[in-house]
Amino acid sequence: MALTRYYYADLVSVFMTKNKNEIFGEITANDQFASDDLQKNSWKYEIDFLKQQLSFIDDGYLLFEYTIPRIGSRVDNILLYNGLVFILEFKVGERNYPKYAYEQVIDYALDLKYFHKESHSRLLIPILICTEAPNRTDNYTFYDFNILSTVSCNKTNLGEQIKQIASRFKQPEFSYIDWVNSLYMPTPTIVEAAQALYRGHSVDEISRSDASAINLSKTTEAINKIIDNSKANHKKSICFVTGVPGAGKTLAGLNISIERQKIAENEHAVFLSGNGPLVKVLQEALARDDSQRNSTKIGDARRKAKEFIQIIHHFRDESILSKTAPVEKVVIFDEAQRAWTESELTDFMKKKKGTPDFNMSEPEFLISIMNRHEDWTTIICLIGGGQEINKGEAGLTEWFDAIRKDFPYWDVYVSDRIVDYEYLKGKQLSQLLLNIPYNIIPELHLGVSLRSFRSENVSAFVKAVLDIDIETAKSLYAQFKDIYPIVLTRNIDRAKTWIFAQAKGSQRYGITASSKANRLRKYGVWVQSKIDAPNWFLNDKNDVRSSYFLEETATEFDIQGLELDWSIVCWDADLRFKEGIFHYYNFKGTKWNKIKKEEDITYLINAYRVLLTRARQGFAIFIPEGECTDNTRLPEFYNQTYNYLANIGIQSID
């Protein structure tokens, strides 16, 4: 059995006969994180408590500190007994039953149900044990399919509750060892993944391992080979990692940046992104988690997080002031397709930075920074197809042009899927890489969306919808509609009610809309009012600034690279389906103006691509009915779009 999944595991009958100190010694020996005295005292309490409360069990299997596969968190105890899976979460000394604790143990149950293969068909019983709390009567209702509502226990009645549940819910027996060694299929949010990696968990623990998904470990291995080859042979290399939305490109980049931070070997690594909201959210998430788990001062934790993840513009601007090579030998550029063109960056540098002689694109300048190293260096570019949403974003062309122009001696590595239209925009790879030797590495493409863990076809479905490939969209939707719900409504309040009913535990939900959706303000969707990304994405259900309140709307700029469990996508008249094609508009002053520039049309389509691929578990699309008395919100602006999506088969909840 794999000891990394738990700190102690044995038959209950063996646990009962073992010496307390022997059990405690095994737990602490397997503790990878040097837990503090408070945690160790809790383990001692749990050993004594469970020896007393489980004395009636003549069969069963008990685990301490079992790792929940999705996020690397550990549940205090798992008891496998009578065909049931009991999830035990202790709050030693607690006199009440806190709401957050109920949510915590329900989250554990949901994670096991979704991501732990042997738990899919098992009845899961979450139990919260607040040792000093009063007795509470539970009715044993179902919270979700195969998950009982949380049972409340104290220091006197756990054994009795387990007896009653085991006698009431008869389930077939199963192999304890099969359950313990079950296949993991976790798909963490990017925030959860960053926190788990930062704590020292490996990508294997928090990424899917089923055969249907390309293992992130293979991509990591391929990149590490490129880095090691560059280091051993004093080469400079650049590799392009492609992937569908939600495939794990950012996760792969974060994993590399942590693995390659080998200061003793003069090998620093940093994760860089031009996505301001993503960087702010990840920095704050890591800092809060570090502060809470390690009692680090929040200011110190924030400074530490900024060394690991940085805004690319800060890295760029610092390199203008200094002509020396940066300390980092390995840099990961997230969303590298969003790097600025020469005209955009040159104009910015002249106006904002007072550098009139600057005349490079961002890719050219970033490569030149790393080229200052005399021996070796590696650049990893994470590329999302169809993700350009800002004016002046270069796509891949500027990277290849820079290599050809100034850095033809660099080793170039690309995935075999980089030839797809989303990456090359119809150009030939041979044309873009003319006179540049390159190596094709298939593992540099992540082709399966991990965000939508319930269905791997969601990103392909969204592409078909936006491409007006109706038959493909219908076919894909029919395949996943029962496991990944998408619904339509003309009523924003109905969309909110549906979201409330779908979300379980601490699953996050929120409202999203295009940054050009300027005529939805009547419905409380005000895209002109900017969210505070860390508060919106990280704060809990008690904070009015959080996404949970469904009061503030995130646009494509706020949410690209991040995700929700459930979302409401608000569809305005900026993107209209009419007479079989999409029409594109921008609202200025008092009216809608048709968008004519191909580049701006691409940005608008990609904005909706981002919005429609943010939800991990399902989403509602709100399209208003419009009003005949308002020339900016006429029903004809919306009706054909609604009918187009309805004809694909998307269910209406009106």
mmCIF file of N, CA, C and O in Angstrom, residues 492 509-515 517 520 525-527 531 536-537 547 550 552-560 562-564 566-572 607-608 610-615 619-622:
data_model
loop_
_atom_site.group_PDB
_atom_site.id
_atom_site.type_symbol
_atom_site.label_atom_id
_atom_site.label_comp_id
_atom_site.label_asym_id
_atom_site.label_seq_id
_atom_site.Cartn_x
_atom_site.Cartn_y
_atom_site.Cartn_z
ATOM 1 N N ILE A 492 -32.719 36.687 -14.908
ATOM 2 C CA ILE A 492 -31.502 36.615 -14.116
ATOM 3 C C ILE A 492 -31.750 36.009 -12.742
ATOM 4 O O ILE A 492 -30.915 35.266 -12.217
ATOM 5 N N TYR A 509 -19.333 29.881 -6.952
ATOM 6 C CA TYR A 509 -20.132 30.303 -8.098
ATOM 7 C C TYR A 509 -20.083 31.819 -8.207
ATOM 8 O O TYR A 509 -19.747 32.528 -7.249
ATOM 9 N N GLY A 510 -20.396 32.337 -9.405
ATOM 10 C CA GLY A 510 -20.353 33.773 -9.607
ATOM 11 C C GLY A 510 -20.945 34.163 -10.948
ATOM 12 O O GLY A 510 -21.230 33.321 -11.803
ATOM 13 N N ILE A 511 -21.139 35.474 -11.119
ATOM 14 C CA ILE A 511 -21.691 36.027 -12.358
ATOM 15 C C ILE A 511 -20.558 36.516 -13.246
ATOM 16 O O ILE A 511 -19.637 37.185 -12.778
ATOM 17 N N THR A 512 -20.640 36.200 -14.545
ATOM 18 C CA THR A 512 -19.638 36.651 -15.508
ATOM 19 C C THR A 512 -20.334 37.259 -16.715
ATOM 20 O O THR A 512 -21.481 36.915 -17.031
ATOM 21 N N ALA A 513 -19.628 38.147 -17.390
ATOM 22 C CA ALA A 513 -20.156 38.755 -18.609
ATOM 23 C C ALA A 513 -19.009 39.353 -19.397
ATOM 24 O O ALA A 513 -17.939 39.662 -18.856
ATOM 25 N N SER A 514 -19.240 39.554 -20.686
ATOM 26 C CA SER A 514 -18.266 40.210 -21.546
ATOM 27 C C SER A 514 -18.030 41.640 -21.074
ATOM 28 O O SER A 514 -18.948 42.317 -20.604
ATOM 29 N N SER A 515 -16.796 42.109 -21.219
ATOM 30 C CA SER A 515 -16.479 43.497 -20.848
ATOM 31 C C SER A 515 -17.221 44.496 -21.721
ATOM 32 O O SER A 515 -17.312 45.679 -21.383
ATOM 33 N N ALA A 517 -20.454 44.042 -22.438
ATOM 34 C CA ALA A 517 -21.880 43.845 -22.139
ATOM 35 C C ALA A 517 -22.417 45.046 -21.359
ATOM 36 O O ALA A 517 -22.807 44.947 -20.195
ATOM 37 N N LEU A 520 -26.511 45.501 -19.770
ATOM 38 C CA LEU A 520 -27.111 44.562 -18.814
ATOM 39 C C LEU A 520 -27.224 45.161 -17.423
ATOM 40 O O LEU A 520 -27.588 44.476 -16.472
ATOM 41 N N VAL A 525 -26.103 43.579 -13.685
ATOM 42 C CA VAL A 525 -24.847 43.117 -14.283
ATOM 43 C C VAL A 525 -24.121 44.350 -14.800
ATOM 44 O O VAL A 525 -24.398 44.838 -15.897
ATOM 45 N N TRP A 526 -23.201 44.845 -13.986
ATOM 46 C CA TRP A 526 -22.557 46.123 -14.281
ATOM 47 C C TRP A 526 -21.072 45.882 -14.502
ATOM 48 O O TRP A 526 -20.279 45.870 -13.574
ATOM 49 N N VAL A 527 -20.698 45.690 -15.760
ATOM 50 C CA VAL A 527 -19.313 45.331 -16.064
ATOM 51 C C VAL A 527 -18.360 46.507 -15.920
ATOM 52 O O VAL A 527 -17.146 46.323 -15.836
ATOM 53 N N ILE A 531 -14.234 44.312 -10.238
ATOM 54 C CA ILE A 531 -14.152 43.504 -9.024
ATOM 55 C C ILE A 531 -12.747 43.595 -8.430
ATOM 56 O O ILE A 531 -11.793 43.955 -9.112
ATOM 57 N N TRP A 536 -12.980 38.542 -4.562
ATOM 58 C CA TRP A 536 -14.061 37.897 -5.320
ATOM 59 C C TRP A 536 -13.848 36.395 -5.413
ATOM 60 O O TRP A 536 -14.784 35.611 -5.255
ATOM 61 N N PHE A 537 -12.608 35.981 -5.646
ATOM 62 C CA PHE A 537 -12.313 34.566 -5.853
ATOM 63 C C PHE A 537 -12.009 33.795 -4.569
ATOM 64 O O PHE A 537 -12.146 32.570 -4.546
ATOM 65 N N SER A 547 -17.587 36.295 -4.739
ATOM 66 C CA SER A 547 -18.422 35.898 -5.880
ATOM 67 C C SER A 547 -19.742 35.296 -5.433
ATOM 68 O O SER A 547 -20.734 35.342 -6.164
ATOM 69 N N LEU A 550 -23.220 37.086 -5.755
ATOM 70 C CA LEU A 550 -23.801 37.321 -7.075
ATOM 71 C C LEU A 550 -24.195 38.784 -7.263
ATOM 72 O O LEU A 550 -25.237 39.108 -7.847
ATOM 73 N N GLU A 552 -21.362 41.306 -7.845
ATOM 74 C CA GLU A 552 -20.341 41.887 -8.712
ATOM 75 C C GLU A 552 -20.037 40.930 -9.857
ATOM 76 O O GLU A 552 -19.989 39.711 -9.667
ATOM 77 N N THR A 553 -19.823 41.502 -11.031
ATOM 78 C CA THR A 553 -19.658 40.699 -12.247
ATOM 79 C C THR A 553 -18.201 40.674 -12.690
ATOM 80 O O THR A 553 -17.563 41.720 -12.819
ATOM 81 N N ALA A 554 -17.694 39.479 -12.944
ATOM 82 C CA ALA A 554 -16.340 39.317 -13.466
ATOM 83 C C ALA A 554 -16.392 39.259 -14.990
ATOM 84 O O ALA A 554 -17.244 38.577 -15.562
ATOM 85 N N THR A 555 -15.489 39.977 -15.648
ATOM 86 C CA THR A 555 -15.398 39.931 -17.109
ATOM 87 C C THR A 555 -14.320 38.940 -17.528
ATOM 88 O O THR A 555 -13.639 38.337 -16.686
ATOM 89 N N GLU A 556 -14.136 38.815 -18.844
ATOM 90 C CA GLU A 556 -13.108 37.912 -19.348
ATOM 91 C C GLU A 556 -11.720 38.294 -18.856
ATOM 92 O O GLU A 556 -10.854 37.430 -18.675
ATOM 93 N N PHE A 557 -11.489 39.586 -18.607
ATOM 94 C CA PHE A 557 -10.177 40.024 -18.127
ATOM 95 C C PHE A 557 -9.947 39.608 -16.675
ATOM 96 O O PHE A 557 -8.812 39.372 -16.261
ATOM 97 N N ASP A 558 -11.015 39.537 -15.903
ATOM 98 C CA ASP A 558 -10.903 39.160 -14.493
ATOM 99 C C ASP A 558 -10.737 37.660 -14.308
ATOM 100 O O ASP A 558 -10.087 37.211 -13.362
ATOM 101 N N ILE A 559 -11.329 36.885 -15.197
ATOM 102 C CA ILE A 559 -11.484 35.451 -14.923
ATOM 103 C C ILE A 559 -10.621 34.568 -15.813
ATOM 104 O O ILE A 559 -10.530 33.360 -15.587
ATOM 105 N N GLN A 560 -9.954 35.136 -16.825
ATOM 106 C CA GLN A 560 -9.116 34.296 -17.679
ATOM 107 C C GLN A 560 -8.004 33.653 -16.853
ATOM 108 O O GLN A 560 -7.316 34.315 -16.082
ATOM 109 N N LEU A 562 -8.512 31.607 -14.459
ATOM 110 C CA LEU A 562 -9.118 31.171 -13.200
ATOM 111 C C LEU A 562 -10.403 30.415 -13.527
ATOM 112 O O LEU A 562 -10.736 30.193 -14.682
ATOM 113 N N GLU A 563 -11.130 30.012 -12.495
ATOM 114 C CA GLU A 563 -12.317 29.213 -12.747
ATOM 115 C C GLU A 563 -13.264 29.260 -11.564
ATOM 116 O O GLU A 563 -12.894 29.637 -10.451
ATOM 117 N N LEU A 564 -14.493 28.859 -11.843
ATOM 118 C CA LEU A 564 -15.536 28.695 -10.838
ATOM 119 C C LEU A 564 -16.054 27.268 -10.942
ATOM 120 O O LEU A 564 -15.833 26.587 -11.949
ATOM 121 N N TRP A 566 -19.444 26.755 -10.617
ATOM 122 C CA TRP A 566 -20.674 27.046 -11.355
ATOM 123 C C TRP A 566 -20.662 28.523 -11.733
ATOM 124 O O TRP A 566 -20.174 29.345 -10.972
ATOM 125 N N SER A 567 -21.201 28.856 -12.887
ATOM 126 C CA SER A 567 -21.220 30.268 -13.275
ATOM 127 C C SER A 567 -22.523 30.622 -13.973
ATOM 128 O O SER A 567 -23.222 29.759 -14.515
ATOM 129 N N ILE A 568 -22.834 31.913 -13.920
ATOM 130 C CA ILE A 568 -23.891 32.489 -14.742
ATOM 131 C C ILE A 568 -23.188 33.318 -15.814
ATOM 132 O O ILE A 568 -22.464 34.259 -15.491
ATOM 133 N N VAL A 569 -23.370 32.946 -17.059
ATOM 134 C CA VAL A 569 -22.796 33.694 -18.176
ATOM 135 C C VAL A 569 -23.888 34.601 -18.732
ATOM 136 O O VAL A 569 -24.900 34.117 -19.247
ATOM 137 N N CYS A 570 -23.697 35.908 -18.603
ATOM 138 C CA CYS A 570 -24.684 36.884 -19.058
ATOM 139 C C CYS A 570 -24.329 37.322 -20.482
ATOM 140 O O CYS A 570 -23.241 37.838 -20.717
ATOM 141 N N TRP A 571 -25.245 37.108 -21.406
ATOM 142 C CA TRP A 571 -24.978 37.298 -22.835
ATOM 143 C C TRP A 571 -25.704 38.553 -23.307
ATOM 144 O O TRP A 571 -26.937 38.596 -23.337
ATOM 145 N N ASP A 572 -24.943 39.567 -23.702
ATOM 146 C CA ASP A 572 -25.530 40.830 -24.130
ATOM 147 C C ASP A 572 -25.584 40.919 -25.660
ATOM 148 O O ASP A 572 -25.219 39.966 -26.368
ATOM 149 N N ALA A 607 -13.487 36.496 -26.015
ATOM 150 C CA ALA A 607 -14.042 36.867 -24.716
ATOM 151 C C ALA A 607 -15.142 35.890 -24.312
ATOM 152 O O ALA A 607 -15.193 35.405 -23.175
ATOM 153 N N TYR A 608 -16.028 35.567 -25.266
ATOM 154 C CA TYR A 608 -17.098 34.606 -24.961
ATOM 155 C C TYR A 608 -16.544 33.194 -24.822
ATOM 156 O O TYR A 608 -17.070 32.392 -24.030
ATOM 157 N N VAL A 610 -13.710 32.473 -23.430
ATOM 158 C CA VAL A 610 -13.221 32.453 -22.048
ATOM 159 C C VAL A 610 -14.379 32.281 -21.079
ATOM 160 O O VAL A 610 -14.348 31.425 -20.185
ATOM 161 N N LEU A 611 -15.431 33.079 -21.231
ATOM 162 C CA LEU A 611 -16.556 33.046 -20.295
ATOM 163 C C LEU A 611 -17.252 31.687 -20.286
ATOM 164 O O LEU A 611 -17.674 31.203 -19.229
ATOM 165 N N LEU A 612 -17.360 31.068 -21.449
ATOM 166 C CA LEU A 612 -18.093 29.808 -21.564
ATOM 167 C C LEU A 612 -17.261 28.590 -21.173
ATOM 168 O O LEU A 612 -17.781 27.470 -21.176
ATOM 169 N N THR A 613 -15.985 28.799 -20.838
ATOM 170 C CA THR A 613 -15.140 27.668 -20.419
ATOM 171 C C THR A 613 -14.596 27.866 -19.009
ATOM 172 O O THR A 613 -13.597 27.253 -18.640
ATOM 173 N N ARG A 614 -15.240 28.696 -18.194
ATOM 174 C CA ARG A 614 -14.745 28.942 -16.831
ATOM 175 C C ARG A 614 -15.343 27.999 -15.801
ATOM 176 O O ARG A 614 -14.795 27.843 -14.708
ATOM 177 N N ALA A 615 -16.490 27.409 -16.078
ATOM 178 C CA ALA A 615 -17.191 26.610 -15.066
ATOM 179 C C ALA A 615 -16.737 25.156 -15.104
ATOM 180 O O ALA A 615 -16.686 24.538 -16.167
ATOM 181 N N PHE A 619 -23.100 25.539 -16.006
ATOM 182 C CA PHE A 619 -23.379 26.968 -15.971
ATOM 183 C C PHE A 619 -24.746 27.272 -16.565
ATOM 184 O O PHE A 619 -25.322 26.475 -17.306
ATOM 185 N N ALA A 620 -25.244 28.449 -16.199
ATOM 186 C CA ALA A 620 -26.489 28.976 -16.751
ATOM 187 C C ALA A 620 -26.153 30.136 -17.675
ATOM 188 O O ALA A 620 -25.280 30.949 -17.366
ATOM 189 N N ILE A 621 -26.838 30.215 -18.809
ATOM 190 C CA ILE A 621 -26.680 31.332 -19.734
ATOM 191 C C ILE A 621 -27.913 32.218 -19.619
ATOM 192 O O ILE A 621 -29.044 31.763 -19.859
ATOM 193 N N PHE A 622 -27.702 33.470 -19.236
ATOM 194 C CA PHE A 622 -28.792 34.431 -19.142
ATOM 195 C C PHE A 622 -28.775 35.340 -20.359
ATOM 196 O O PHE A 622 -27.788 36.027 -20.623
#
